[in-house]
mmCIF file of C-alpha atoms in Angstrom:
data_model
loop_
_atom_site.group_PDB
_atom_site.id
_atom_site.type_symbol
_atom_site.label_atom_id
_atom_site.label_comp_id
_atom_site.label_asym_id
_atom_site.label_seq_id
_atom_site.Cartn_x
_atom_site.Cartn_y
_atom_site.Cartn_z
ATOM 1 C CA LYS A 1 0.153 0.379 0.407
ATOM 2 C CA ALA A 2 0.813 3.334 -0.792
ATOM 3 C CA GLY A 3 3.019 5.227 2.271
ATOM 4 C CA VAL A 4 2.555 8.654 3.969
ATOM 5 C CA THR A 5 2.389 11.585 1.430
ATOM 6 C CA GLN A 6 3.868 14.639 1.543
ATOM 7 C CA THR A 7 3.780 17.826 -0.926
ATOM 8 C CA PRO A 8 5.574 19.685 -1.177
ATOM 9 C CA ARG A 9 9.624 18.271 -0.979
ATOM 10 C CA TYR A 10 11.182 21.609 -1.035
ATOM 11 C CA LEU A 11 9.824 24.526 -0.627
ATOM 12 C CA ILE A 12 11.402 28.245 -0.339
ATOM 13 C CA LYS A 13 9.525 30.986 0.672
ATOM 14 C CA THR A 14 10.328 35.090 2.075
ATOM 15 C CA ARG A 15 9.957 35.646 5.522
ATOM 16 C CA GLY A 16 6.811 37.040 5.788
ATOM 17 C CA GLN A 17 4.881 35.115 4.293
ATOM 18 C CA GLN A 18 2.369 31.922 4.585
ATOM 19 C CA VAL A 19 2.969 28.641 3.364
ATOM 20 C CA THR A 20 0.907 25.418 3.275
ATOM 21 C CA LEU A 21 2.393 21.934 3.186
ATOM 22 C CA SER A 22 -0.171 18.861 2.955
ATOM 23 C CA CYS A 23 0.395 15.081 4.123
ATOM 24 C CA SER A 24 -1.958 12.347 2.675
ATOM 25 C CA PRO A 25 -1.865 9.289 5.857
ATOM 26 C CA ILE A 26 -1.521 6.089 4.570
ATOM 27 C CA SER A 27 -5.571 4.817 3.485
ATOM 28 C CA GLY A 28 -6.964 3.965 7.040
ATOM 29 C CA HIS A 29 -4.992 5.288 8.860
ATOM 30 C CA ARG A 30 -7.749 8.165 11.304
ATOM 31 C CA SER A 31 -3.932 9.953 12.969
ATOM 32 C CA VAL A 32 -2.126 12.014 11.557
ATOM 33 C CA SER A 33 0.588 14.447 13.203
ATOM 34 C CA TRP A 34 3.708 16.413 12.382
ATOM 35 C CA TYR A 35 6.780 17.653 13.916
ATOM 36 C CA GLN A 36 9.613 20.108 13.120
ATOM 37 C CA GLN A 37 13.365 18.967 12.724
ATOM 38 C CA THR A 38 16.133 21.936 13.022
ATOM 39 C CA PRO A 39 19.589 21.206 13.890
ATOM 40 C CA GLY A 40 18.579 23.150 17.250
ATOM 41 C CA GLN A 41 15.998 22.238 18.732
ATOM 42 C CA GLY A 42 15.810 18.290 16.435
ATOM 43 C CA LEU A 43 12.024 16.498 16.338
ATOM 44 C CA GLN A 44 9.822 18.161 17.948
ATOM 45 C CA PHE A 45 6.164 17.702 18.213
ATOM 46 C CA LEU A 46 3.611 20.845 16.297
ATOM 47 C CA PHE A 47 -0.056 18.817 16.975
ATOM 48 C CA GLU A 48 -1.704 15.604 15.995
ATOM 49 C CA TYR A 49 -4.908 14.955 14.154
ATOM 50 C CA PHE A 50 -8.012 11.912 14.443
ATOM 51 C CA SER A 51 -10.234 11.573 12.737
ATOM 52 C CA GLU A 52 -10.452 16.023 11.994
ATOM 53 C CA THR A 53 -10.631 16.672 15.403
ATOM 54 C CA GLN A 54 -6.908 18.321 17.042
ATOM 55 C CA ARG A 55 -6.291 15.441 19.389
ATOM 56 C CA ASN A 56 -2.724 17.281 20.962
ATOM 57 C CA LYS A 57 -0.667 20.261 20.266
ATOM 58 C CA GLY A 58 2.602 21.279 21.138
ATOM 59 C CA ASN A 59 4.748 24.267 22.608
ATOM 60 C CA PHE A 60 4.532 26.118 19.344
ATOM 61 C CA PRO A 61 2.853 29.471 18.496
ATOM 62 C CA GLY A 62 -0.446 30.838 17.247
ATOM 63 C CA ARG A 63 1.452 30.718 13.526
ATOM 64 C CA PHE A 64 1.552 27.049 13.418
ATOM 65 C CA SER A 65 -1.878 26.073 12.416
ATOM 66 C CA GLY A 66 -3.490 22.321 11.081
ATOM 67 C CA ARG A 67 -6.391 20.737 9.611
ATOM 68 C CA GLN A 68 -7.912 17.803 9.104
ATOM 69 C CA PHE A 69 -10.189 16.700 5.636
ATOM 70 C CA SER A 70 -12.846 13.874 6.300
ATOM 71 C CA ASN A 71 -10.357 11.508 3.746
ATOM 72 C CA SER A 72 -8.162 11.913 6.494
ATOM 73 C CA ARG A 73 -5.426 14.477 4.416
ATOM 74 C CA SER A 74 -4.079 16.720 6.463
ATOM 75 C CA GLU A 75 -1.847 20.280 5.888
ATOM 76 C CA MET A 76 -0.628 22.607 8.247
ATOM 77 C CA ASN A 77 0.024 26.858 7.753
ATOM 78 C CA VAL A 78 2.689 28.873 8.793
ATOM 79 C CA SER A 79 1.707 32.384 8.464
ATOM 80 C CA THR A 80 4.123 35.445 8.961
ATOM 81 C CA LEU A 81 6.803 33.261 8.197
ATOM 82 C CA GLU A 82 10.185 33.579 9.679
ATOM 83 C CA LEU A 83 13.713 32.524 9.527
ATOM 84 C CA GLY A 84 14.078 30.350 12.144
ATOM 85 C CA ASP A 85 10.754 28.121 10.318
ATOM 86 C CA SER A 86 13.448 27.005 7.922
ATOM 87 C CA ALA A 87 13.008 23.034 8.610
ATOM 88 C CA LEU A 88 12.080 19.975 7.978
ATOM 89 C CA TYR A 89 7.955 19.298 8.497
ATOM 90 C CA LEU A 90 7.283 15.694 8.873
ATOM 91 C CA CYS A 91 4.394 14.209 8.797
ATOM 92 C CA ALA A 92 3.439 11.183 10.345
ATOM 93 C CA SER A 93 -0.131 8.722 9.850
ATOM 94 C CA ALA A 94 -1.057 6.312 12.714
ATOM 95 C CA PRO A 95 -3.367 3.343 13.324
ATOM 96 C CA LEU A 96 -2.234 3.070 16.302
ATOM 97 C CA TYR A 97 0.759 3.018 17.413
ATOM 98 C CA GLY A 98 4.403 3.013 16.266
ATOM 99 C CA TYR A 99 3.919 5.758 13.108
ATOM 100 C CA THR A 100 4.922 5.867 9.056
ATOM 101 C CA PHE A 101 6.597 9.136 8.498
ATOM 102 C CA GLY A 102 6.371 10.977 5.802
ATOM 103 C CA SER A 103 9.387 12.178 3.754
ATOM 104 C CA GLY A 104 9.463 14.947 5.218
ATOM 105 C CA THR A 105 9.078 18.463 3.554
ATOM 106 C CA ARG A 106 12.119 20.981 3.634
ATOM 107 C CA LEU A 107 11.192 24.638 4.117
ATOM 108 C CA THR A 108 13.689 27.803 3.430
ATOM 109 C CA VAL A 109 12.500 30.619 3.933
ATOM 110 C CA VAL A 110 15.108 33.311 3.453
ATOM 111 C CA SER B 1 11.191 19.937 24.748
ATOM 112 C CA GLN B 2 13.663 16.911 24.766
ATOM 113 C CA GLN B 3 12.777 13.555 26.412
ATOM 114 C CA GLY B 4 14.776 11.371 26.156
ATOM 115 C CA GLU B 5 18.430 11.796 25.464
ATOM 116 C CA GLU B 6 20.596 9.430 23.318
ATOM 117 C CA ASP B 7 24.266 7.837 24.172
ATOM 118 C CA PRO B 8 26.879 8.192 22.660
ATOM 119 C CA GLN B 9 25.577 10.961 19.862
ATOM 120 C CA ALA B 10 28.357 9.543 17.255
ATOM 121 C CA LEU B 11 29.175 5.438 16.370
ATOM 122 C CA SER B 12 31.719 4.535 14.443
ATOM 123 C CA ILE B 13 32.101 1.507 14.118
ATOM 124 C CA GLN B 14 33.295 -1.943 11.870
ATOM 125 C CA GLU B 15 30.963 -3.655 9.511
ATOM 126 C CA GLY B 16 30.239 -6.654 11.352
ATOM 127 C CA GLU B 17 30.697 -4.989 14.853
ATOM 128 C CA ASN B 18 28.002 -4.816 16.656
ATOM 129 C CA ALA B 19 26.326 -1.224 17.125
ATOM 130 C CA THR B 20 24.763 -0.642 21.227
ATOM 131 C CA MET B 21 22.747 2.391 21.365
ATOM 132 C CA ASN B 22 20.944 3.985 24.763
ATOM 133 C CA CYS B 23 18.400 5.988 25.521
ATOM 134 C CA SER B 24 17.429 7.591 28.390
ATOM 135 C CA TYR B 25 13.793 9.399 29.839
ATOM 136 C CA LYS B 26 12.563 11.398 32.504
ATOM 137 C CA THR B 27 9.080 10.629 33.257
ATOM 138 C CA SER B 28 5.965 7.317 33.191
ATOM 139 C CA ILE B 29 5.353 6.062 29.120
ATOM 140 C CA ASN B 30 3.421 3.708 27.544
ATOM 141 C CA ASN B 31 6.151 3.485 25.160
ATOM 142 C CA LEU B 32 9.574 3.430 23.751
ATOM 143 C CA GLN B 33 10.184 3.108 20.025
ATOM 144 C CA TRP B 34 13.708 3.709 18.022
ATOM 145 C CA TYR B 35 13.704 4.722 14.390
ATOM 146 C CA ARG B 36 16.166 5.217 11.984
ATOM 147 C CA GLN B 37 16.703 8.658 9.631
ATOM 148 C CA ASN B 38 18.528 8.337 6.850
ATOM 149 C CA SER B 39 20.120 11.453 5.299
ATOM 150 C CA GLY B 40 17.473 13.958 6.533
ATOM 151 C CA ARG B 41 14.977 11.985 4.894
ATOM 152 C CA GLY B 42 11.847 10.811 6.559
ATOM 153 C CA LEU B 43 12.110 8.487 9.740
ATOM 154 C CA VAL B 44 10.719 4.969 9.924
ATOM 155 C CA HIS B 45 9.927 2.964 12.492
ATOM 156 C CA LEU B 46 11.972 0.046 14.355
ATOM 157 C CA ILE B 47 10.549 -1.602 16.880
ATOM 158 C CA LEU B 48 8.582 -0.476 19.796
ATOM 159 C CA ILE B 49 8.381 -1.571 23.369
ATOM 160 C CA ARG B 50 5.494 -1.445 25.171
ATOM 161 C CA SER B 51 5.880 -0.206 29.051
ATOM 162 C CA ASN B 52 5.244 -3.820 30.584
ATOM 163 C CA GLU B 53 7.840 -5.108 28.168
ATOM 164 C CA ARG B 54 11.999 -6.364 28.985
ATOM 165 C CA GLU B 55 13.177 -7.248 25.490
ATOM 166 C CA LYS B 56 12.551 -7.102 22.085
ATOM 167 C CA HIS B 57 13.828 -8.321 19.072
ATOM 168 C CA SER B 58 13.121 -7.478 15.580
ATOM 169 C CA GLY B 59 15.789 -9.519 12.548
ATOM 170 C CA ARG B 60 19.168 -7.502 14.282
ATOM 171 C CA LEU B 61 17.631 -5.760 15.840
ATOM 172 C CA ARG B 62 17.197 -5.832 19.737
ATOM 173 C CA VAL B 63 15.479 -3.110 21.967
ATOM 174 C CA THR B 64 15.702 -3.333 25.862
ATOM 175 C CA LEU B 65 13.383 -1.456 28.470
ATOM 176 C CA ASP B 66 14.134 -0.625 32.106
ATOM 177 C CA THR B 67 11.071 1.211 33.455
ATOM 178 C CA SER B 68 12.382 1.329 36.922
ATOM 179 C CA LYS B 69 16.375 3.273 35.580
ATOM 180 C CA LYS B 70 14.163 5.035 32.805
ATOM 181 C CA SER B 71 16.438 3.712 30.027
ATOM 182 C CA SER B 72 16.031 2.054 26.866
ATOM 183 C CA SER B 73 19.746 0.175 24.279
ATOM 184 C CA LEU B 74 19.514 -0.590 21.482
ATOM 185 C CA LEU B 75 21.640 -3.334 20.080
ATOM 186 C CA ILE B 76 22.134 -3.629 15.878
ATOM 187 C CA THR B 77 24.138 -7.075 15.928
ATOM 188 C CA ALA B 78 26.745 -7.191 12.561
ATOM 189 C CA SER B 79 25.876 -3.640 11.736
ATOM 190 C CA ARG B 80 26.484 -3.276 7.168
ATOM 191 C CA ALA B 81 27.742 -0.274 6.282
ATOM 192 C CA ALA B 82 24.051 0.609 5.258
ATOM 193 C CA ASP B 83 23.123 1.214 8.240
ATOM 194 C CA THR B 84 24.647 4.044 8.625
ATOM 195 C CA ALA B 85 22.206 7.199 10.133
ATOM 196 C CA SER B 86 20.878 8.681 12.789
ATOM 197 C CA TYR B 87 18.663 6.689 15.163
ATOM 198 C CA PHE B 88 16.796 7.944 17.096
ATOM 199 C CA CYS B 89 14.884 6.749 20.801
ATOM 200 C CA ALA B 90 11.402 8.739 21.308
ATOM 201 C CA THR B 91 9.040 8.000 23.723
ATOM 202 C CA VAL B 92 4.544 7.928 24.440
ATOM 203 C CA LYS B 93 4.243 9.237 27.872
ATOM 204 C CA THR B 94 1.506 8.023 30.089
ATOM 205 C CA GLY B 95 -2.029 9.665 29.307
ATOM 206 C CA ALA B 96 -0.658 11.679 26.308
ATOM 207 C CA ASN B 97 -2.240 9.709 24.007
ATOM 208 C CA SER B 98 0.433 9.178 20.908
ATOM 209 C CA LYS B 99 2.332 11.686 20.525
ATOM 210 C CA LEU B 100 5.903 11.338 20.461
ATOM 211 C CA THR B 101 8.788 12.795 21.870
ATOM 212 C CA PHE B 102 12.283 12.386 20.574
ATOM 213 C CA GLY B 103 15.483 12.246 21.392
ATOM 214 C CA LYS B 104 18.444 14.641 20.118
ATOM 215 C CA GLY B 105 19.620 10.950 17.668
ATOM 216 C CA ILE B 106 22.696 9.236 17.736
ATOM 217 C CA THR B 107 25.021 9.109 14.125
ATOM 218 C CA LEU B 108 25.603 5.681 13.695
ATOM 219 C CA SER B 109 28.308 5.278 11.258
ATOM 220 C CA VAL B 110 29.398 1.549 9.809
ATOM 221 C CA ARG B 111 32.898 1.308 7.641
ATOM 222 C CA PRO B 112 33.233 -0.853 4.618
#
């Protein structure tokens, strides 16, 4: 079966812009989580959605938001981009335990 | 915030040798998982061990969990050059649904 698909793979944005990243989970998986990975902070949890509801949220400012659609696809949005938002953004889906991660979207803010 | 602390931060071994990586964590957990990441790509789930389990095997991987010491170890036997990657332990805290809290990772280099 297909894995977790994240689009786009690479993105370059300018400070102050906004960006939307997309994640399609494995078919049948209802939980989708987002993580940010940077060299300085490592892997940090952003939020988790389950059946279109945000079930868990990490310690990120309100500029980071997400949503999940009825087909379990998820999007995350970052508004008013800052240089520090440059990172690899990973999406993961799970039936219950043991996440499957996508290849990530590498966002560069210039 | 990081829950897990992996040790060592970097490990370099010869192909065929065993690699042992350690992880310590701070709070009570539901389960602990190990992931591998190649060159900044996505994470690959290796193995999950529940808080009521002490040891688990999967192919060349052996994971142990000591909840009294809040620590886990990952052993890769007969390492191969293809095992070169970063390895992360991640915990799911008790009552935290399925949110993963990662350590900073261990960089493993396996020399051919």
